[in-house]
Amino acid sequence: MSYENILISGLLFTWVVMVGYFIYGLAERQFKSRGKKIKKSWLHHLVRNRQITPKERLASRIGYLGAGLLIAAQWTVAPPLYIAGFICVLVQTAVRKQWNLVILQLNGLVAWIIHLLT
């Protein structure tokens, strides 16, 4: 079997799989629409529906900034970025009263401050 025949059969197989997956997705939506309604109404009772306060919204954005700083710090291994990131995420976890994560953030903050000073 030549290289061209293997390539053509591979492309044909990929096309058949993609078309089958697309048709399955269309049919699945029709078959499961009733099941989704039941599941959605059941899950709706498990979640509180409330608006977040401006303080929580601001803390969430500060937390996103902290996560971005921590990601950037991994590329540069710069202690000031780690310290700023841990402080930002610490604000978010403290506002949400997730005390186990507050302690974890404090641990990372102290470790990077010690690393910066030595």
Short mmCIF file of N, CA and C in Angstrom, two decimals:
data_model
loop_
_atom_site.label_atom_id
_atom_site.label_comp_id
_atom_site.label_asym_id
_atom_site.label_seq_id
_atom_site.Cartn_x
_atom_site.Cartn_y
_atom_site.Cartn_z
N MET A 1 0.85 -1.17 0.00
CA MET A 1 0.00 0.00 0.00
C MET A 1 0.90 1.24 0.00
N SER A 2 0.60 2.17 -0.89
CA SER A 2 1.45 3.34 -1.04
C SER A 2 1.11 4.40 0.02
N TYR A 3 1.97 5.36 0.12
CA TYR A 3 1.82 6.45 1.09
C TYR A 3 0.55 7.26 0.80
N GLU A 4 0.25 7.50 -0.50
CA GLU A 4 -0.93 8.28 -0.86
C GLU A 4 -2.20 7.58 -0.42
N ASN A 5 -2.27 6.25 -0.58
CA ASN A 5 -3.47 5.50 -0.19
C ASN A 5 -3.67 5.54 1.33
N ILE A 6 -2.58 5.46 2.09
CA ILE A 6 -2.68 5.53 3.54
C ILE A 6 -3.16 6.92 3.96
N LEU A 7 -2.66 7.96 3.31
CA LEU A 7 -3.06 9.33 3.62
C LEU A 7 -4.52 9.56 3.29
N ILE A 8 -4.96 9.11 2.14
CA ILE A 8 -6.35 9.29 1.73
C ILE A 8 -7.28 8.51 2.65
N SER A 9 -6.94 7.28 3.01
CA SER A 9 -7.79 6.52 3.91
C SER A 9 -7.82 7.15 5.30
N GLY A 10 -6.71 7.71 5.76
CA GLY A 10 -6.70 8.40 7.06
C GLY A 10 -7.58 9.63 7.05
N LEU A 11 -7.51 10.42 5.98
CA LEU A 11 -8.36 11.60 5.85
C LEU A 11 -9.83 11.22 5.75
N LEU A 12 -10.14 10.14 5.02
CA LEU A 12 -11.52 9.67 4.91
C LEU A 12 -12.04 9.21 6.26
N PHE A 13 -11.23 8.50 7.01
CA PHE A 13 -11.63 8.05 8.34
C PHE A 13 -11.88 9.25 9.26
N THR A 14 -11.01 10.25 9.20
CA THR A 14 -11.19 11.46 10.02
C THR A 14 -12.48 12.17 9.64
N TRP A 15 -12.78 12.27 8.34
CA TRP A 15 -14.01 12.92 7.90
C TRP A 15 -15.23 12.16 8.39
N VAL A 16 -15.22 10.83 8.29
CA VAL A 16 -16.35 10.02 8.75
C VAL A 16 -16.56 10.19 10.26
N VAL A 17 -15.49 10.22 11.02
CA VAL A 17 -15.61 10.41 12.46
C VAL A 17 -16.19 11.78 12.78
N MET A 18 -15.72 12.82 12.09
CA MET A 18 -16.23 14.17 12.34
C MET A 18 -17.70 14.30 11.98
N VAL A 19 -18.11 13.75 10.86
CA VAL A 19 -19.52 13.80 10.46
C VAL A 19 -20.37 13.00 11.44
N GLY A 20 -19.89 11.85 11.86
CA GLY A 20 -20.63 11.06 12.84
C GLY A 20 -20.78 11.78 14.16
N TYR A 21 -19.74 12.43 14.60
CA TYR A 21 -19.79 13.18 15.85
C TYR A 21 -20.77 14.35 15.74
N PHE A 22 -20.79 15.03 14.60
CA PHE A 22 -21.71 16.13 14.39
C PHE A 22 -23.15 15.65 14.40
N ILE A 23 -23.44 14.55 13.71
CA ILE A 23 -24.79 14.01 13.67
C ILE A 23 -25.21 13.52 15.05
N TYR A 24 -24.30 12.90 15.78
CA TYR A 24 -24.59 12.46 17.14
C TYR A 24 -24.93 13.66 18.04
N GLY A 25 -24.19 14.76 17.87
CA GLY A 25 -24.46 15.95 18.67
C GLY A 25 -25.84 16.53 18.39
N LEU A 26 -26.24 16.53 17.10
CA LEU A 26 -27.57 17.03 16.76
C LEU A 26 -28.66 16.13 17.32
N ALA A 27 -28.48 14.83 17.23
CA ALA A 27 -29.50 13.90 17.72
C ALA A 27 -29.55 13.89 19.24
N GLU A 28 -28.40 14.04 19.87
CA GLU A 28 -28.36 14.01 21.34
C GLU A 28 -29.16 15.17 21.93
N ARG A 29 -29.11 16.31 21.30
CA ARG A 29 -29.86 17.47 21.78
C ARG A 29 -31.37 17.17 21.76
N GLN A 30 -31.84 16.49 20.73
CA GLN A 30 -33.26 16.16 20.64
C GLN A 30 -33.67 15.13 21.68
N PHE A 31 -32.82 14.11 21.90
CA PHE A 31 -33.18 13.03 22.81
C PHE A 31 -33.10 13.43 24.27
N LYS A 32 -32.15 14.29 24.60
CA LYS A 32 -31.91 14.59 26.00
C LYS A 32 -32.53 15.90 26.47
N SER A 33 -33.35 16.54 25.64
CA SER A 33 -33.90 17.83 26.04
C SER A 33 -34.81 17.69 27.26
N ARG A 34 -35.56 16.61 27.33
CA ARG A 34 -36.44 16.40 28.48
C ARG A 34 -35.64 16.09 29.74
N GLY A 35 -34.60 15.28 29.62
CA GLY A 35 -33.76 14.95 30.76
C GLY A 35 -33.03 16.17 31.32
N LYS A 36 -32.65 17.09 30.43
CA LYS A 36 -31.96 18.30 30.89
C LYS A 36 -32.89 19.17 31.72
N LYS A 37 -34.17 19.24 31.33
CA LYS A 37 -35.11 20.05 32.09
C LYS A 37 -35.27 19.52 33.50
N ILE A 38 -35.34 18.21 33.63
CA ILE A 38 -35.48 17.61 34.96
C ILE A 38 -34.22 17.85 35.77
N LYS A 39 -33.07 17.65 35.17
CA LYS A 39 -31.80 17.84 35.87
C LYS A 39 -31.62 19.30 36.26
N LYS A 40 -31.98 20.22 35.37
CA LYS A 40 -31.80 21.63 35.66
C LYS A 40 -32.68 22.06 36.83
N SER A 41 -33.92 21.60 36.86
CA SER A 41 -34.80 21.99 37.96
C SER A 41 -34.32 21.39 39.27
N TRP A 42 -33.74 20.20 39.24
CA TRP A 42 -33.22 19.58 40.47
C TRP A 42 -32.00 20.32 40.97
N LEU A 43 -31.11 20.68 40.06
CA LEU A 43 -29.90 21.40 40.46
C LEU A 43 -30.21 22.84 40.89
N HIS A 44 -31.30 23.40 40.38
CA HIS A 44 -31.68 24.76 40.74
C HIS A 44 -31.96 24.88 42.24
N HIS A 45 -32.44 23.83 42.85
CA HIS A 45 -32.74 23.86 44.28
C HIS A 45 -31.49 23.76 45.15
N LEU A 46 -30.38 23.35 44.59
CA LEU A 46 -29.15 23.20 45.37
C LEU A 46 -28.33 24.49 45.46
N VAL A 47 -28.64 25.48 44.64
CA VAL A 47 -27.82 26.68 44.55
C VAL A 47 -28.62 27.88 45.05
N ARG A 48 -27.97 28.70 45.88
CA ARG A 48 -28.59 29.95 46.31
C ARG A 48 -28.51 30.95 45.18
N ASN A 49 -29.57 31.65 44.95
CA ASN A 49 -29.58 32.68 43.92
C ASN A 49 -29.48 34.03 44.61
N ARG A 50 -28.30 34.61 44.61
CA ARG A 50 -28.12 35.91 45.25
C ARG A 50 -27.14 36.73 44.43
N GLN A 51 -27.26 38.04 44.57
CA GLN A 51 -26.34 38.96 43.91
C GLN A 51 -25.12 39.16 44.80
N ILE A 52 -23.96 39.25 44.18
CA ILE A 52 -22.76 39.51 44.98
C ILE A 52 -22.66 41.01 45.24
N THR A 53 -22.10 41.34 46.37
CA THR A 53 -21.97 42.74 46.76
C THR A 53 -20.83 43.39 45.99
N PRO A 54 -20.79 44.72 45.94
CA PRO A 54 -19.66 45.39 45.27
C PRO A 54 -18.32 45.04 45.90
N LYS A 55 -18.30 44.83 47.21
CA LYS A 55 -17.05 44.45 47.88
C LYS A 55 -16.58 43.07 47.39
N GLU A 56 -17.51 42.14 47.26
CA GLU A 56 -17.15 40.81 46.76
C GLU A 56 -16.72 40.86 45.30
N ARG A 57 -17.37 41.71 44.52
CA ARG A 57 -17.01 41.84 43.11
C ARG A 57 -15.60 42.42 42.96
N LEU A 58 -15.29 43.44 43.75
CA LEU A 58 -13.96 44.03 43.71
C LEU A 58 -12.90 43.03 44.18
N ALA A 59 -13.22 42.29 45.25
CA ALA A 59 -12.28 41.29 45.75
C ALA A 59 -12.04 40.19 44.72
N SER A 60 -13.08 39.83 43.99
CA SER A 60 -12.93 38.82 42.95
C SER A 60 -11.99 39.30 41.85
N ARG A 61 -12.12 40.56 41.47
CA ARG A 61 -11.25 41.11 40.43
C ARG A 61 -9.81 41.22 40.92
N ILE A 62 -9.65 41.60 42.18
CA ILE A 62 -8.31 41.64 42.76
C ILE A 62 -7.71 40.23 42.78
N GLY A 63 -8.54 39.23 43.08
CA GLY A 63 -8.07 37.85 43.07
C GLY A 63 -7.63 37.39 41.69
N TYR A 64 -8.37 37.81 40.65
CA TYR A 64 -7.95 37.49 39.29
C TYR A 64 -6.61 38.14 38.96
N LEU A 65 -6.43 39.37 39.41
CA LEU A 65 -5.15 40.04 39.22
C LEU A 65 -4.03 39.26 39.91
N GLY A 66 -4.31 38.80 41.14
CA GLY A 66 -3.32 38.01 41.88
C GLY A 66 -2.98 36.71 41.18
N ALA A 67 -3.99 36.06 40.62
CA ALA A 67 -3.72 34.82 39.88
C ALA A 67 -2.86 35.09 38.66
N GLY A 68 -3.12 36.20 37.99
CA GLY A 68 -2.29 36.57 36.84
C GLY A 68 -0.86 36.88 37.25
N LEU A 69 -0.71 37.55 38.38
CA LEU A 69 0.64 37.84 38.87
C LEU A 69 1.38 36.55 39.23
N LEU A 70 0.68 35.60 39.84
CA LEU A 70 1.33 34.33 40.19
C LEU A 70 1.74 33.56 38.95
N ILE A 71 0.91 33.62 37.91
CA ILE A 71 1.28 32.95 36.66
C ILE A 71 2.49 33.63 36.03
N ALA A 72 2.49 34.96 36.03
CA ALA A 72 3.63 35.69 35.47
C ALA A 72 4.89 35.43 36.28
N ALA A 73 4.75 35.28 37.60
CA ALA A 73 5.91 35.04 38.44
C ALA A 73 6.55 33.69 38.17
N GLN A 74 5.77 32.73 37.70
CA GLN A 74 6.35 31.42 37.39
C GLN A 74 7.33 31.52 36.23
N TRP A 75 7.11 32.46 35.31
CA TRP A 75 8.00 32.60 34.17
C TRP A 75 9.26 33.36 34.53
N THR A 76 9.17 34.27 35.51
CA THR A 76 10.32 35.10 35.83
C THR A 76 10.99 34.70 37.14
N VAL A 77 10.29 33.98 38.00
CA VAL A 77 10.74 33.59 39.33
C VAL A 77 11.22 34.83 40.10
N ALA A 78 10.43 35.89 40.02
CA ALA A 78 10.74 37.14 40.70
C ALA A 78 9.94 37.20 42.00
N PRO A 79 10.59 37.26 43.14
CA PRO A 79 9.86 37.31 44.42
C PRO A 79 8.85 38.45 44.54
N PRO A 80 9.11 39.66 44.01
CA PRO A 80 8.07 40.70 44.14
C PRO A 80 6.76 40.34 43.46
N LEU A 81 6.83 39.65 42.33
CA LEU A 81 5.59 39.22 41.66
C LEU A 81 4.85 38.19 42.51
N TYR A 82 5.58 37.25 43.08
CA TYR A 82 4.94 36.26 43.95
C TYR A 82 4.30 36.94 45.15
N ILE A 83 5.01 37.89 45.76
CA ILE A 83 4.48 38.56 46.96
C ILE A 83 3.21 39.34 46.60
N ALA A 84 3.24 40.09 45.51
CA ALA A 84 2.06 40.85 45.09
C ALA A 84 0.90 39.92 44.74
N GLY A 85 1.19 38.80 44.08
CA GLY A 85 0.15 37.84 43.74
C GLY A 85 -0.49 37.22 44.96
N PHE A 86 0.35 36.83 45.93
CA PHE A 86 -0.20 36.24 47.16
C PHE A 86 -1.03 37.25 47.94
N ILE A 87 -0.62 38.52 47.95
CA ILE A 87 -1.40 39.54 48.65
C ILE A 87 -2.76 39.73 47.98
N CYS A 88 -2.79 39.77 46.66
CA CYS A 88 -4.06 39.94 45.94
C CYS A 88 -5.00 38.76 46.16
N VAL A 89 -4.48 37.56 46.07
CA VAL A 89 -5.32 36.38 46.28
C VAL A 89 -5.74 36.29 47.74
N LEU A 90 -4.89 36.77 48.65
CA LEU A 90 -5.24 36.80 50.06
C LEU A 90 -6.44 37.70 50.31
N VAL A 91 -6.52 38.82 49.61
CA VAL A 91 -7.68 39.70 49.74
C VAL A 91 -8.96 38.98 49.31
N GLN A 92 -8.90 38.28 48.19
CA GLN A 92 -10.08 37.58 47.69
C GLN A 92 -10.53 36.49 48.66
N THR A 93 -9.61 35.70 49.16
CA THR A 93 -9.99 34.60 50.04
C THR A 93 -10.47 35.12 51.39
N ALA A 94 -9.93 36.25 51.86
CA ALA A 94 -10.38 36.80 53.13
C ALA A 94 -11.80 37.36 53.02
N VAL A 95 -12.12 38.01 51.90
CA VAL A 95 -13.46 38.55 51.72
C VAL A 95 -14.47 37.42 51.62
N ARG A 96 -14.09 36.33 50.99
CA ARG A 96 -15.00 35.18 50.87
C ARG A 96 -15.03 34.31 52.13
N LYS A 97 -14.21 34.65 53.09
CA LYS A 97 -14.12 33.95 54.37
C LYS A 97 -13.75 32.47 54.19
N GLN A 98 -12.82 32.24 53.30
CA GLN A 98 -12.28 30.90 53.08
C GLN A 98 -10.98 30.81 53.87
N TRP A 99 -11.13 30.55 55.16
CA TRP A 99 -10.01 30.70 56.08
C TRP A 99 -8.90 29.68 55.84
N ASN A 100 -9.24 28.51 55.35
CA ASN A 100 -8.18 27.54 55.04
C ASN A 100 -7.29 28.06 53.90
N LEU A 101 -7.89 28.73 52.93
CA LEU A 101 -7.09 29.29 51.84
C LEU A 101 -6.35 30.54 52.28
N VAL A 102 -6.92 31.28 53.24
CA VAL A 102 -6.21 32.45 53.78
C VAL A 102 -4.90 31.99 54.42
N ILE A 103 -4.97 30.91 55.21
CA ILE A 103 -3.76 30.39 55.86
C ILE A 103 -2.77 29.89 54.81
N LEU A 104 -3.26 29.26 53.77
CA LEU A 104 -2.37 28.78 52.70
C LEU A 104 -1.69 29.96 51.99
N GLN A 105 -2.43 31.03 51.74
CA GLN A 105 -1.85 32.20 51.09
C GLN A 105 -0.84 32.89 52.00
N LEU A 106 -1.14 32.95 53.29
CA LEU A 106 -0.19 33.53 54.24
C LEU A 106 1.11 32.73 54.27
N ASN A 107 0.99 31.41 54.18
CA ASN A 107 2.17 30.55 54.16
C ASN A 107 3.04 30.88 52.94
N GLY A 108 2.43 30.97 51.77
CA GLY A 108 3.19 31.32 50.57
C GLY A 108 3.77 32.71 50.63
N LEU A 109 3.02 33.64 51.20
CA LEU A 109 3.50 35.01 51.32
C LEU A 109 4.72 35.10 52.23
N VAL A 110 4.65 34.44 53.37
CA VAL A 110 5.79 34.45 54.30
C VAL A 110 7.00 33.79 53.67
N ALA A 111 6.79 32.69 52.97
CA ALA A 111 7.91 31.98 52.34
C ALA A 111 8.61 32.87 51.31
N TRP A 112 7.84 33.60 50.49
CA TRP A 112 8.47 34.45 49.47
C TRP A 112 9.08 35.70 50.07
N ILE A 113 8.54 36.19 51.17
CA ILE A 113 9.16 37.34 51.84
C ILE A 113 10.51 36.92 52.42
N ILE A 114 10.55 35.73 53.04
CA ILE A 114 11.83 35.21 53.57
C ILE A 114 12.83 35.02 52.42
N HIS A 115 12.35 34.50 51.29
CA HIS A 115 13.24 34.29 50.14
C HIS A 115 13.75 35.62 49.60
N LEU A 116 12.90 36.66 49.63
CA LEU A 116 13.32 37.96 49.14
C LEU A 116 14.37 38.59 50.07
N LEU A 117 14.21 38.39 51.38
CA LEU A 117 15.12 39.02 52.33
C LEU A 117 16.45 38.31 52.44
N THR A 118 16.52 37.02 52.09
CA THR A 118 17.79 36.29 52.22
C THR A 118 18.53 36.21 50.90
#
